[in-house]
Tab-separated table of C-alpha atoms and ligand atoms in Angstrom:
chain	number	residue	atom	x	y	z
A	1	UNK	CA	-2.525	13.415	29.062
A	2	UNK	CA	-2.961	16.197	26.710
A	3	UNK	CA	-5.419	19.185	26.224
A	4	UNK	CA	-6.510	17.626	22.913
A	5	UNK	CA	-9.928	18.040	22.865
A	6	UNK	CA	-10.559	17.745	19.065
A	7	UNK	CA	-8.456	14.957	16.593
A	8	UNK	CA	-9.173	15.438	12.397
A	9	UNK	CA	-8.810	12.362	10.285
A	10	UNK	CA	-8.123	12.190	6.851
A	11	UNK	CA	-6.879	9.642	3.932
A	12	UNK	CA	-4.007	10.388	1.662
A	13	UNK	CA	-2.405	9.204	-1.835
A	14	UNK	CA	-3.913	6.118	-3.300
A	15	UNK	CA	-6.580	4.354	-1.198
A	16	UNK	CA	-5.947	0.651	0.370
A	17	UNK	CA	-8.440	-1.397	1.566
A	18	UNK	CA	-8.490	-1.203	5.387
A	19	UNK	CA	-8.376	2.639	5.567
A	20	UNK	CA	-12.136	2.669	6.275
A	21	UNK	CA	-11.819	0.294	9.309
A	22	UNK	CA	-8.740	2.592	10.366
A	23	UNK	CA	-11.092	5.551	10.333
A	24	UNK	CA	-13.355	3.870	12.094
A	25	UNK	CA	-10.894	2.731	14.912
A	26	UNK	CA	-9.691	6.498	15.386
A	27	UNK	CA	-13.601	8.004	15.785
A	28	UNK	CA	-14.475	5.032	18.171
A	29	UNK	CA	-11.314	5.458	19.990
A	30	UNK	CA	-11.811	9.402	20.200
A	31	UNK	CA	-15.519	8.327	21.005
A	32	UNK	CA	-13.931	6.406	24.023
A	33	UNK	CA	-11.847	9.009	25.422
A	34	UNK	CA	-14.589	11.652	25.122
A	35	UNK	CA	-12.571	13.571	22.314
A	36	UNK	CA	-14.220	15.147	19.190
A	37	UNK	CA	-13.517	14.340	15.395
A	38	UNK	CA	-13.577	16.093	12.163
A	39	UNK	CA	-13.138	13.838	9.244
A	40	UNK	CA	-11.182	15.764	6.703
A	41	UNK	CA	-12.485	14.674	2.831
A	42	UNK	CA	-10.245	14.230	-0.079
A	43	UNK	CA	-6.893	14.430	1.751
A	44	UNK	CA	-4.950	17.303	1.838
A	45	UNK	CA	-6.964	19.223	-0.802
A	46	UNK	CA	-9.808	18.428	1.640
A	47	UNK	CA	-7.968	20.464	4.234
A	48	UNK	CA	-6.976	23.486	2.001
A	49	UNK	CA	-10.126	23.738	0.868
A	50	UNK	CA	-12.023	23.407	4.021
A	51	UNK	CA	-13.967	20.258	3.362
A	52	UNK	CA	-14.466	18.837	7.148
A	53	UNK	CA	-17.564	17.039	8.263
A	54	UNK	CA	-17.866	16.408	12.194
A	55	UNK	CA	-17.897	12.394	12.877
A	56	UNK	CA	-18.976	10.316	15.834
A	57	UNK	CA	-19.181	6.725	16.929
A	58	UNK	CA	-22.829	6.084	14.609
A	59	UNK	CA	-21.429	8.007	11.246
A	60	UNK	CA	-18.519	5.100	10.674
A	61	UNK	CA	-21.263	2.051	11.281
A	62	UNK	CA	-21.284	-0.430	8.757
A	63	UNK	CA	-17.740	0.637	7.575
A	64	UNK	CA	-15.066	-1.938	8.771
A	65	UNK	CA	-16.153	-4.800	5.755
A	66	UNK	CA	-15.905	-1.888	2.611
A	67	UNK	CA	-13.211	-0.903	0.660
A	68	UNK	CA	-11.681	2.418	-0.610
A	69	UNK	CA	-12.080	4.998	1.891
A	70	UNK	CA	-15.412	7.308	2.673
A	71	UNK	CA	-13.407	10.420	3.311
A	72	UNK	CA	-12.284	9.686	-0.221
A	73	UNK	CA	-8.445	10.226	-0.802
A	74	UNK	CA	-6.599	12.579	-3.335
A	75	UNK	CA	-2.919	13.707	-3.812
A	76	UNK	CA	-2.750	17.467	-3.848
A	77	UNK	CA	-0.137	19.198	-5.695
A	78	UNK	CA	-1.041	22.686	-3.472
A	79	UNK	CA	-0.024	21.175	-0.343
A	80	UNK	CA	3.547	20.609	-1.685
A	81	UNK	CA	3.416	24.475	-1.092
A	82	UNK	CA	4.068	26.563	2.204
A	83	UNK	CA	0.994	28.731	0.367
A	84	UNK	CA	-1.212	25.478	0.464
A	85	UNK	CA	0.084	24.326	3.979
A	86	UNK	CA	-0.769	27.585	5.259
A	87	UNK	CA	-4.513	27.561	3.996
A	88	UNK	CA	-4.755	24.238	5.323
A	89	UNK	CA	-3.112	24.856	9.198
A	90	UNK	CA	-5.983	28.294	9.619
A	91	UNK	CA	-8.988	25.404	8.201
A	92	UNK	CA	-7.709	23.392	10.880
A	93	UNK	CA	-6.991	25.785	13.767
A	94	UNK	CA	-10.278	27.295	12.660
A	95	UNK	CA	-12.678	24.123	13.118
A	96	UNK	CA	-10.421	23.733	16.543
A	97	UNK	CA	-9.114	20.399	15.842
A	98	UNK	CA	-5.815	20.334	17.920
A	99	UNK	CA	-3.992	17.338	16.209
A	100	UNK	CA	-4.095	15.091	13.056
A	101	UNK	CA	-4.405	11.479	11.779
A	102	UNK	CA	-3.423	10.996	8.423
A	103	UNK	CA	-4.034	7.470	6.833
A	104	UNK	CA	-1.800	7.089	3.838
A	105	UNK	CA	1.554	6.520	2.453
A	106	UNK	CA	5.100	7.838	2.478
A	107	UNK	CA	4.545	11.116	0.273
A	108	UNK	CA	1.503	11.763	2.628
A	109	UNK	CA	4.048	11.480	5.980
A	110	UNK	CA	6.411	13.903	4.258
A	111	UNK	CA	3.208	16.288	4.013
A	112	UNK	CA	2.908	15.666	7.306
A	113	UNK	CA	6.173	16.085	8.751
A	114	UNK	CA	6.276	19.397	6.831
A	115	UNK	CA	2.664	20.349	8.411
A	116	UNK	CA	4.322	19.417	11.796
A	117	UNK	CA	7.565	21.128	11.346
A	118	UNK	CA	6.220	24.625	9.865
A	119	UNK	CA	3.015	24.885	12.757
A	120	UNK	CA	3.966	22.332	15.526
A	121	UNK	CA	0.694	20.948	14.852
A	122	UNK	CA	0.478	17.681	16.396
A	123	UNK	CA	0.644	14.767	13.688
A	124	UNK	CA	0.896	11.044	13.710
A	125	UNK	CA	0.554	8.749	10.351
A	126	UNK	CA	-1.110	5.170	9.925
A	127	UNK	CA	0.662	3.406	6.709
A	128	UNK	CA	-2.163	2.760	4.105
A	129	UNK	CA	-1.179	1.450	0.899
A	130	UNK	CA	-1.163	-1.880	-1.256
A	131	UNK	CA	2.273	-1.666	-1.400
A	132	UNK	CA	3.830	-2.158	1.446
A	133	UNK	CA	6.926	-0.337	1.135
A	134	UNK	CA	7.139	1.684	4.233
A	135	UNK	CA	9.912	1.951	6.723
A	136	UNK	CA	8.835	1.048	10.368
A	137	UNK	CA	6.275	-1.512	9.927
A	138	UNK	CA	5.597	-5.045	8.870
A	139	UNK	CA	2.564	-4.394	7.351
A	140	UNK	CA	0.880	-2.057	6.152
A	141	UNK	CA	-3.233	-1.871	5.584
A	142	UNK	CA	-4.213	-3.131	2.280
A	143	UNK	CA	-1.431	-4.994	1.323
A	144	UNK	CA	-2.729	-8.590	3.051
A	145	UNK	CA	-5.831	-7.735	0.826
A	146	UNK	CA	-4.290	-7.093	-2.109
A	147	UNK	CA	-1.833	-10.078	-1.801
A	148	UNK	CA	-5.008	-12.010	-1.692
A	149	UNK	CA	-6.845	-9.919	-4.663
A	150	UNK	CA	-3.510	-10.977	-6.390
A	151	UNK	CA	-3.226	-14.492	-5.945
A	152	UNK	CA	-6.860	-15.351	-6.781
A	153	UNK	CA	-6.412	-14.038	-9.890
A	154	UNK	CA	-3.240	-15.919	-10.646
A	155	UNK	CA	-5.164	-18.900	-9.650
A	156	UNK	CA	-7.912	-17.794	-12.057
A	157	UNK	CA	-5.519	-17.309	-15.245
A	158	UNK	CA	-3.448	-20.491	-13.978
A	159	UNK	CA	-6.672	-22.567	-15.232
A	160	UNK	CA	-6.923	-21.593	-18.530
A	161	UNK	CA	-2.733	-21.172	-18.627
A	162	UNK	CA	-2.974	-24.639	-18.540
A	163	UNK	CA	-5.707	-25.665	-20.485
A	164	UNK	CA	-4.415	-24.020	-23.187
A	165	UNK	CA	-0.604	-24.804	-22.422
A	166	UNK	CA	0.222	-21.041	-22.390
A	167	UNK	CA	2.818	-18.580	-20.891
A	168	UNK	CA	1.138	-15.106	-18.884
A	169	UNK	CA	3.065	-12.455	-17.941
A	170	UNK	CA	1.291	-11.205	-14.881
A	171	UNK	CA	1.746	-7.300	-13.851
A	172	UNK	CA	1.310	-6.593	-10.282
A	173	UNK	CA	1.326	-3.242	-8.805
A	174	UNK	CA	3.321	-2.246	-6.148
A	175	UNK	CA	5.525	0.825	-7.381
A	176	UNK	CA	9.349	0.632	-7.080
A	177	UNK	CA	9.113	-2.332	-4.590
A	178	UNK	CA	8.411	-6.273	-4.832
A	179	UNK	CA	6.426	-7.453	-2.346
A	180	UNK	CA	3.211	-7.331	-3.883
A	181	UNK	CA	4.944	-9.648	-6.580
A	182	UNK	CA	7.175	-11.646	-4.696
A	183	UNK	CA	4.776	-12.664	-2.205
A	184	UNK	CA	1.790	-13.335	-5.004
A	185	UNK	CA	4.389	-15.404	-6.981
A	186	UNK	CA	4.948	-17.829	-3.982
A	187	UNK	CA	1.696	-18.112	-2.872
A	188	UNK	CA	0.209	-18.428	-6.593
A	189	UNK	CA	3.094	-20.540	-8.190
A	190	UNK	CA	4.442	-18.935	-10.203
A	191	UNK	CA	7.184	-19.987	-12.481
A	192	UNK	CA	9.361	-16.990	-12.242
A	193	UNK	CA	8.917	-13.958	-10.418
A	194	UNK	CA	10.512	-10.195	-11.917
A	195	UNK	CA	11.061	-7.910	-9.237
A	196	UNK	CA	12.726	-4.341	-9.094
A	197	UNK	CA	14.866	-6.047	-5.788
A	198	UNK	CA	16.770	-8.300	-7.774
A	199	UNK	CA	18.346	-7.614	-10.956
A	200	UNK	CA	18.296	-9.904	-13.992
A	201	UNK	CA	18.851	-9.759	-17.913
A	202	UNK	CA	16.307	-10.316	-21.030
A	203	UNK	CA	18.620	-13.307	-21.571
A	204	UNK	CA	18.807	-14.695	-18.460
A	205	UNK	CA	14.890	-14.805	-18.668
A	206	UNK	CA	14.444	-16.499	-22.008
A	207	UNK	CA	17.333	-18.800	-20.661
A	208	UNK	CA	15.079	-19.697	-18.216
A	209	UNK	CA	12.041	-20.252	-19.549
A	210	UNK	CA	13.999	-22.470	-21.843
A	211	UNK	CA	15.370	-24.305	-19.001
A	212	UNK	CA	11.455	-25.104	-17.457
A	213	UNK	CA	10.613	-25.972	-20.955
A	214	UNK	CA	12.403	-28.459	-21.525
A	215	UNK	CA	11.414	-29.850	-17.644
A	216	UNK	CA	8.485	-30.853	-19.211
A	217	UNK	CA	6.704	-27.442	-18.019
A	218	UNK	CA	3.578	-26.811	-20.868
A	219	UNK	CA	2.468	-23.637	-19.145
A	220	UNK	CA	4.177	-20.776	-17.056
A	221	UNK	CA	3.019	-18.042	-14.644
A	222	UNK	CA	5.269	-15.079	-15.169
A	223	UNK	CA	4.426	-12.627	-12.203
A	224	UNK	CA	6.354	-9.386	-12.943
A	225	UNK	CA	6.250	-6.195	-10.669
A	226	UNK	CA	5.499	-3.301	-12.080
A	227	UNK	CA	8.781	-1.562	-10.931
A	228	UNK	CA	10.928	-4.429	-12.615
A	229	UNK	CA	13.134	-2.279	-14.697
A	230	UNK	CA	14.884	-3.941	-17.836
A	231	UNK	CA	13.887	-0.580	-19.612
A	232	UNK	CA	10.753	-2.522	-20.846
A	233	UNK	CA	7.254	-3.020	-19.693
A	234	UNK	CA	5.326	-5.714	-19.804
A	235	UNK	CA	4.297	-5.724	-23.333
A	236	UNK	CA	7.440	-5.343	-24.596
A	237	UNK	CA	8.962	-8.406	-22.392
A	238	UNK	CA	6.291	-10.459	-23.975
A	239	UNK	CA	6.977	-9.734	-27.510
A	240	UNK	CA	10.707	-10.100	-26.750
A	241	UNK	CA	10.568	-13.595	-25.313
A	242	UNK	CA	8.232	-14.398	-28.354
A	243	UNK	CA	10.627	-13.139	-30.691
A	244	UNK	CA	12.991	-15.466	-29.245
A	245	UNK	CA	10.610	-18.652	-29.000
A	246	UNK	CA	7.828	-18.003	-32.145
A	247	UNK	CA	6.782	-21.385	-30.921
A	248	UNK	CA	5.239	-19.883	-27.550
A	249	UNK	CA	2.003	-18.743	-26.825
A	250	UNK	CA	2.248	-15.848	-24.826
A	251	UNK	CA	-0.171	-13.581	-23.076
A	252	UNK	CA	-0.171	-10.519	-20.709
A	253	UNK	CA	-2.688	-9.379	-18.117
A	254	UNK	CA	-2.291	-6.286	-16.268
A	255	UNK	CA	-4.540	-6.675	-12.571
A	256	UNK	CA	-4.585	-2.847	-12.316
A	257	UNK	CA	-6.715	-1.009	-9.980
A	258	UNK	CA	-8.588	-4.447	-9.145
A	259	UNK	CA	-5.574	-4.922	-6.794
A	260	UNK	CA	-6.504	-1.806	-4.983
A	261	UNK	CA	-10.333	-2.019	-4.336
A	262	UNK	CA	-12.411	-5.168	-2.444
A	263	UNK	CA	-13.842	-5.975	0.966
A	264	UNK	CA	-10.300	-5.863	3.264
A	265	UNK	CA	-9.469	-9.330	4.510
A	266	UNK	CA	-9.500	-10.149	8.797
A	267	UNK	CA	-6.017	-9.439	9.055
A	268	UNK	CA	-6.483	-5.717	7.403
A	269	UNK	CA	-9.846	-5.256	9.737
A	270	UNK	CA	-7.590	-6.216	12.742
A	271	UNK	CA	-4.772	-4.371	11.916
A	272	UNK	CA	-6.789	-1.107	10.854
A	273	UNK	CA	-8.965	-1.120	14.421
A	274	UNK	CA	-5.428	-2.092	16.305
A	275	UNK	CA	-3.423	0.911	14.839
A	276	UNK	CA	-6.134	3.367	14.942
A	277	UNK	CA	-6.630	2.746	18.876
A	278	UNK	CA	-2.551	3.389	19.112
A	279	UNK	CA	-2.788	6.470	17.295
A	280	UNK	CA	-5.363	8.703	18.995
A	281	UNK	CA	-3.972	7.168	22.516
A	282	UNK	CA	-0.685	8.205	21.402
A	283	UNK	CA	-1.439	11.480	20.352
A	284	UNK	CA	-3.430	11.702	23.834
A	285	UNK	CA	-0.204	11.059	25.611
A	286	UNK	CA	1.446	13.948	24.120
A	287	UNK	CA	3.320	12.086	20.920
A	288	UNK	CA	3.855	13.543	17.564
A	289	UNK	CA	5.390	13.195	14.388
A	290	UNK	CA	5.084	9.147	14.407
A	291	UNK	CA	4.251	6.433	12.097
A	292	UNK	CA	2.082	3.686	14.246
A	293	UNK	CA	3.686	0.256	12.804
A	294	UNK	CA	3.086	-3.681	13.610
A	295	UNK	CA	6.311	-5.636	14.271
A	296	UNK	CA	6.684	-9.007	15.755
A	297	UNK	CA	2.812	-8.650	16.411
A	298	UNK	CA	3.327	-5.516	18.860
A	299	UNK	CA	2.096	-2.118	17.357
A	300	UNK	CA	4.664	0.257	18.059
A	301	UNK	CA	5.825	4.031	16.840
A	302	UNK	CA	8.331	4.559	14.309
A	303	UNK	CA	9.426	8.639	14.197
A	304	UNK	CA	7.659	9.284	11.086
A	305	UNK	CA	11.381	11.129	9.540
A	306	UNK	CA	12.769	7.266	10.103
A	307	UNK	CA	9.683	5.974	8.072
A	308	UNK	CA	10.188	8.300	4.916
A	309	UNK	CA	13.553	7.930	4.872
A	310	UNK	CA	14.327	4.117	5.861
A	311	UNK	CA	15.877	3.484	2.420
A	312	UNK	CA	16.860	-0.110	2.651
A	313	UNK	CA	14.006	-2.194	1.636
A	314	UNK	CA	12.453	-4.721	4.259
A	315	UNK	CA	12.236	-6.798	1.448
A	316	UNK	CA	13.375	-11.076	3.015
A	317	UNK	CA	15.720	-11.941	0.705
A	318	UNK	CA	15.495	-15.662	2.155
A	319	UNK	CA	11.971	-14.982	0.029
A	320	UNK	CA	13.303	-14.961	-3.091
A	321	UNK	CA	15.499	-17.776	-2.567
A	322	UNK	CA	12.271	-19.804	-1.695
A	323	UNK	CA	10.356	-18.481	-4.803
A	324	UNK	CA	13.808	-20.460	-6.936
A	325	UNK	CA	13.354	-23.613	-5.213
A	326	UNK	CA	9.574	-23.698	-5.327
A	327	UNK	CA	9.648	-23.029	-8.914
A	328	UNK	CA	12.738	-25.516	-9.893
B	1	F6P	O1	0.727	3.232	-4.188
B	1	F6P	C1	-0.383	2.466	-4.561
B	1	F6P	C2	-0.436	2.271	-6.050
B	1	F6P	O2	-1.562	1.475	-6.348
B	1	F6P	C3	0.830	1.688	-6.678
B	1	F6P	O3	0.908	0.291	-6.533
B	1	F6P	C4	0.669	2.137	-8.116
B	1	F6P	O4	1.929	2.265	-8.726
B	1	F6P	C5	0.011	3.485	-7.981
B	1	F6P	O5	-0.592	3.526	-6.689
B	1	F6P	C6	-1.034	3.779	-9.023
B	1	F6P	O6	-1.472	5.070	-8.830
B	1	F6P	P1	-2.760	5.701	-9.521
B	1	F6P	O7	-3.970	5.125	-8.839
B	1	F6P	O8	-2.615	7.153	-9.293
B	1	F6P	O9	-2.721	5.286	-10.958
C-alpha cells in the first residue's frame, strides 16, 4: 500500500454515458479505503484553471442511472502545452491530491502519460467513449449504450423505410473506427453496412443495392460510419446512388449527438462501478500509468503507452462476414 491519501477525478474529451457511474465507483471506492477525493470539473482545463470541488460518498447519490458526466468534460488545447501541464501539476500538488483518475479517451491518456512522464504524478485512465476504439479493452463505457441508442433508432426509421418502400442512409458516429456501425447494422438489419475497416467502391455499392433490388428487397437500411472514407459524406453518397437509380427514394438521417447522451444501459452501470473499484485499488497498490480494461469478463491493466498506441484495430472481422450473410 501506498501513502496516497488524496485521489482527483476528472472526465476528458467527449462524454459517454457511464462516466457518471465511473465517478461514482472511484469516490465510493476512495470512501471505502478511507482516502479523500477532489473531483476535477471540465477536464484538463478544469485542472489548469483550478476548478476542484472536494467529493464524498453522499455528493455522487443518485448518479449511476444519468448520462453525460457532472464534472462536465472539455478538451483543452492548453494542456497540449508543458506551460498548461505545469499550471495544472502546482493546482494539483496544491489541493494535495497525490494521484489521478482520468475518465476519457485516447487523446486524454496521451495527456496523461505526458502529466505522468514530466511530474511522476501518479496516473491511471478508465476508457470512456461511444466509440470504442481503444487498445486494451473490450469495452469501453458508453459504447453498449450507444449501440443500443443506435439500434432503436434504426428500428424506428426501419418502420416508415418500409411503409414507404424507401432506402436511408444511416450515419453513425464512431470516428475513424466501425464498431458503432458494424455492430448497429447487425443488430438493426441492416442491408449493407459502410465502415472505415473495410474498403469498398461507389460502384460496388450501387452494384449492390441493385443486386437486393432485384431480390425482391422494397426498402434498405444503409448504416454508414462516419469514418467510411470514399472521399464523400453521407449526403453526397445519397445523391450519387440516386443519380444512378432516379427511380429510388432515398433519404439520410444523421443520429448525431443523440448517440452520445441517455440513461447508460446495466452493462455500462456494471462496467463503470467494476473499473472504478480497479482503479483507485490499483493506484493504492502503487500502479501507474495504466488503462483499467475488461477482457474475457476479467478487468485487468493495460500500460496506458500500449493503449494509445495499439494500432491494429480490435475490430472481429468474422463480424463483418456475418453482417454479408445476414443481409444476403
Ligand atoms: O469520440 C466520441 C465522438 O462522439 C465521436 O464519435 C465523434 O466523431 C466525436 O466525438 C464528435 O465530437 P464533438 O462532440 O466534439 O462534435
Amino acid at each position: 500500500m501506498t501513502n496516497i491519501k488524496k485521489i482527483a477525478v476528472l472526465t476528458s474529451g467527449g462524454d459517454a454515458p457511464g462516466m457518471n457511474a465511473a465517478i461514482r465507483s472511484v469516490v465510493r471506492t476512495c470512501a471505502y479505503h478511507d482516502v479523500a477525493v477532489l473531483g476535477v470539473y471540465r477536464g484538463y482545463q478544469g485542472m489548469i484553471e483550478n476548478d476542484f470541488a472536494p467529493l464524498d460518498a453522499r455528493s455522487v447519490r443518485n448518479l449511476v442511472n444519468r448520462g453525460g458526466t457532472f464534472l462536465k468534460s472539455a478538451r483543452s488545447k492548453e494542456f497540449r502545452t508543458p506551460e498548461g501541464r505545469k499550471k495544472a501539476y502546482d493546482n494539483l500538488v496544491a489541493a494535495e491530491a497525490d494521484a489521478l483518475v482520468v475518465i476519457g479517451g485516447d487523446g486524454s491518456f496521451t495527456g496523461a502519460l505526458l502529466f505522468n512522464q514530466e511530474f511522476g504524478f501518479p496516473v491511471m485512465g478508465i476508457p470512456g467513449t461511444i466509440d470504442n476504439d481503444i487498445y486494451g479493452t473490450t469495452y469501453t463505457l458508453g459504447y453498449d449504450t450507444a449501440l443500443n441508442t443506435v439500434v432503436e433508432a434504426i428500428d424506428k426509421i426501419r418502420d416508415t423505410a418500409s411503409s414507404h418502400n424507401r432506402m436511408f442512409f444511416i450515419e453513425v458516429m464512431g470516428r475513424d473506427a466501425g464498431f458503432l456501425a458494424l455492430n448497429s447494422g447487425i443488430g438493426g438489419g441492416a442491408e449493407k453496412i459502410l465502415i472505415p475497416e473495410q474498403h469498398s467502391t461507389l460502384e460496388d455499392l450501387v452494384n449492390e443495392i441493385a443486386i437486393n433490388h432485384n431480390k425482391g428487397k422494397m426498402s434498405n437500411i444503409i448504416v454508414v460510419a462516419e469514418g467510411y472514407t470514399t472521399g464523400q459524406n453521407v449526403y453526397e453518397l445519397k445523391k450519387y446512388v440516386e443519380a444512378q437509380n432516379p427511380d429510388y427514394d432515398i433519404r439520410v438521417t444523421v443520429l448525431g449527438h443523440i448517440q452520445r447522451g441517455g440513461a447508460p444501459t446495466c452493462f455500462d452501470r456494471v462496467l463503470a462501478s467494476r473499473m472504478g473499484v480497479k482503479a483507485v485499488e490499483s493506484l493504492l497498490e502503487g500502479k501507474s500509468n495504466y488503462m483499467v480494461g475488461i477482457n474475457n469478463d476479467k478487468i485487468d491493466l493495460t500500460p496506458l503507452e500500449k493503449a494509445i498506441k495499439g494500432g491494429e484495430s480490435k475490430l472481429d472481422p468474422d463480424l463483418i462476414r456475418i453482417a454479408k450473410i445476414m443481409s444476403v
